[in-house]
XYZ file of C-alpha atoms in Angstrom:
212
model
C 2.244 9.847 -43.915
C -1.033 8.497 -42.549
C -4.095 9.295 -44.580
C -7.636 8.329 -43.572
C -9.863 6.531 -46.193
C -12.482 9.147 -45.783
C -10.090 11.923 -46.632
C -8.789 10.052 -49.705
C -12.441 9.254 -50.922
C -13.347 12.945 -50.474
C -10.403 14.071 -52.518
C -11.111 11.575 -55.261
C -14.677 12.809 -55.386
C -13.414 16.393 -55.672
C -11.232 15.343 -58.630
C -14.152 13.589 -60.327
C -16.397 16.531 -59.919
C -13.788 18.921 -61.230
C -13.277 16.785 -64.406
C -17.040 16.446 -65.041
C -17.840 20.135 -64.439
C -16.807 21.251 -67.943
C -18.888 18.738 -70.053
C -21.864 18.956 -67.710
C -21.678 22.678 -67.661
C -21.625 22.573 -71.475
C -24.813 20.505 -71.421
C -26.475 23.235 -69.321
C -25.329 26.009 -71.576
C -26.630 24.112 -74.565
C -30.042 23.631 -73.034
C -30.269 27.305 -72.197
C -29.283 28.286 -75.748
C -31.790 25.742 -77.209
C -34.631 27.178 -75.136
C -34.204 30.682 -76.517
C -33.107 29.861 -80.016
C -35.489 29.798 -82.974
C -33.133 29.833 -85.914
C -32.964 26.253 -87.520
C -29.225 26.328 -88.090
C -28.460 27.593 -84.615
C -30.761 24.968 -83.060
C -28.888 22.305 -85.059
C -25.632 23.704 -83.631
C -27.046 23.509 -80.131
C -28.063 19.870 -80.655
C -24.473 19.153 -81.797
C -23.139 20.833 -78.608
C -25.468 18.793 -76.511
C -24.469 15.542 -78.177
C -20.810 16.221 -77.837
C -21.140 17.246 -74.209
C -23.329 14.164 -73.390
C -20.832 11.916 -75.058
C -17.891 13.487 -73.140
C -19.694 13.211 -69.811
C -20.559 9.504 -70.468
C -16.951 8.626 -71.578
C -15.596 10.395 -68.361
C -17.989 8.541 -66.122
C -17.120 5.115 -67.595
C -13.408 5.939 -67.240
C -13.642 6.978 -63.621
C -15.946 4.126 -62.766
C -13.043 1.684 -63.334
C -10.086 4.002 -62.645
C -11.333 5.339 -59.339
C -14.403 3.218 -58.343
C -14.970 -0.404 -57.168
C -16.110 -1.352 -60.661
C -18.293 -4.066 -59.348
C -19.533 -5.076 -62.768
C -16.052 -6.565 -63.552
C -14.467 -9.740 -62.267
C -11.029 -10.192 -60.867
C -9.616 -9.886 -64.444
C -10.580 -7.292 -67.068
C -10.652 -7.787 -70.818
C -8.049 -5.470 -72.273
C -10.467 -4.107 -74.858
C -12.241 -2.255 -71.957
C -9.344 -0.016 -70.874
C -8.425 0.549 -74.461
C -11.848 1.821 -75.237
C -11.917 3.953 -72.104
C -8.586 5.651 -73.019
C -9.588 6.135 -76.621
C -12.773 7.896 -75.247
C -10.615 10.033 -73.099
C -8.630 11.109 -76.231
C -11.761 11.676 -78.349
C -11.409 15.444 -78.030
C -7.626 15.474 -78.064
C -6.694 14.810 -81.719
C -3.083 15.947 -81.253
C -2.350 12.936 -78.940
C -1.673 9.630 -80.775
C -2.228 6.394 -78.837
C 0.057 3.308 -79.434
C -1.506 0.363 -77.622
C 0.803 -2.616 -77.218
C -0.807 -5.099 -74.906
C -0.401 -8.763 -75.917
C -2.411 -10.142 -73.032
C -6.093 -10.610 -73.419
C -6.850 -9.749 -69.738
C -5.185 -8.064 -66.781
C -5.888 -8.241 -63.116
C -8.387 -5.479 -62.058
C -5.831 -3.697 -59.778
C -3.408 -3.567 -62.737
C -6.034 -2.135 -64.995
C -6.865 0.557 -62.407
C -3.186 1.511 -62.181
C -2.852 1.550 -66.044
C -5.802 3.817 -66.465
C -4.576 6.285 -63.805
C -1.102 6.327 -65.268
C -2.691 6.953 -68.701
C -4.655 9.835 -67.243
C -1.535 11.415 -65.779
C 0.285 10.974 -69.127
C -2.584 12.534 -71.023
C -2.586 15.522 -68.695
C 1.151 15.895 -69.275
C 0.711 16.112 -73.077
C -0.701 19.615 -73.027
C 0.706 20.276 -76.510
C -0.028 16.893 -77.919
C 2.385 13.924 -78.621
C 2.665 10.235 -78.462
C 1.045 8.022 -75.745
C 2.458 4.569 -75.628
C 0.900 1.921 -73.335
C 2.143 -1.561 -72.809
C 1.488 -4.343 -70.316
C 2.056 -8.061 -69.779
C 1.401 -10.774 -67.099
C 3.501 -13.798 -66.526
C 3.004 -16.264 -63.651
C 0.884 -13.751 -61.708
C 3.423 -10.959 -62.143
C 2.166 -7.917 -64.040
C 4.262 -5.185 -65.547
C 2.795 -1.910 -66.994
C 4.653 0.861 -68.900
C 3.058 4.184 -69.859
C 5.175 6.606 -71.869
C 4.234 10.174 -72.937
C 6.481 11.877 -75.417
C 5.967 15.429 -76.756
C 6.923 19.103 -76.537
C 7.186 20.534 -73.038
C 5.941 17.599 -70.849
C 3.942 19.100 -68.017
C 4.621 16.717 -65.097
C 3.992 18.018 -61.503
C 6.797 16.828 -59.216
C 4.342 16.380 -56.437
C 2.374 13.900 -58.464
C 5.547 12.080 -59.187
C 6.320 11.811 -55.397
C 2.749 10.609 -54.846
C 3.161 7.805 -57.400
C 6.405 6.628 -55.732
C 4.961 6.780 -52.199
C 6.956 9.790 -51.145
C 4.169 12.255 -50.714
C 4.913 14.762 -47.898
C 2.642 16.241 -45.326
C 0.238 18.847 -46.798
C 0.700 17.586 -50.386
C -2.337 15.337 -50.604
C -4.864 17.263 -52.612
C -7.578 16.483 -55.205
C -4.783 16.693 -57.839
C -2.549 14.145 -56.104
C -5.196 11.815 -54.572
C -5.441 9.523 -57.563
C -1.589 9.038 -57.711
C -1.521 8.328 -54.060
C -4.323 5.755 -54.480
C -2.535 3.812 -57.101
C 0.691 3.940 -55.251
C -1.239 2.208 -52.406
C -2.727 -0.316 -54.847
C 0.786 -1.153 -56.161
C 1.957 -1.610 -52.467
C -0.967 -3.898 -51.766
C 0.136 -6.031 -54.863
C 3.728 -6.228 -53.502
C 4.879 -3.876 -56.176
C 5.917 -0.337 -56.769
C 5.737 2.460 -59.339
C 8.747 4.178 -60.969
C 8.826 7.539 -62.663
C 11.264 9.136 -65.041
C 10.487 12.575 -66.482
C 12.140 15.400 -68.345
C 10.910 18.188 -70.672
C 10.204 15.869 -73.561
C 9.366 12.435 -72.093
C 7.551 10.902 -69.195
C 7.870 7.228 -68.436
C 5.914 5.547 -65.646
C 6.218 1.872 -64.888
C 4.498 -0.481 -62.495
C 5.687 -3.969 -61.408
C 3.096 -5.997 -59.419
C 3.668 -9.394 -57.888
C 0.108 -10.308 -57.150
């Protein structure tokens, strides 16, 4: 299936706007409440809401900058502390998801980090009832391998997203929900690699093998 770069960019922007709508909307609501509130305790609660919403917005923007964008501030390799902090920020309001980070390498190529972040985002979305998120990666001789595993009750994995990840998206299935998965499948193909997906009701395993 042929997809124009303009169409893909538009759908990725739609996804980004959708994910930012909630925390930015909460900021707006907090400001409206603060303008009309005179009770000191309620004003303090409004400030808490504003602080939480501003933090969530900033965390999501930082995540999407590297996961979706060009991330010009980074070199060809990215320190692994960066994606770890971004994923921890993504989980800040999801206390029922436990992160197990097992990366031995100090750095990963930027395309590998972008794929890792997007796979992590899909895994987080699948853990609607909480669970365990395991992330591992290693690089040897220019060959990178990434594994993201989500385990929990009633894994929510859309089959269409799975097809997008493996490059099997069908006509009419490219939407703002599948655009990111299609993008990282293309990134993996450019790196002479591929993405594999195994899913059932209690576990989702996604792996990427990249040769360059």
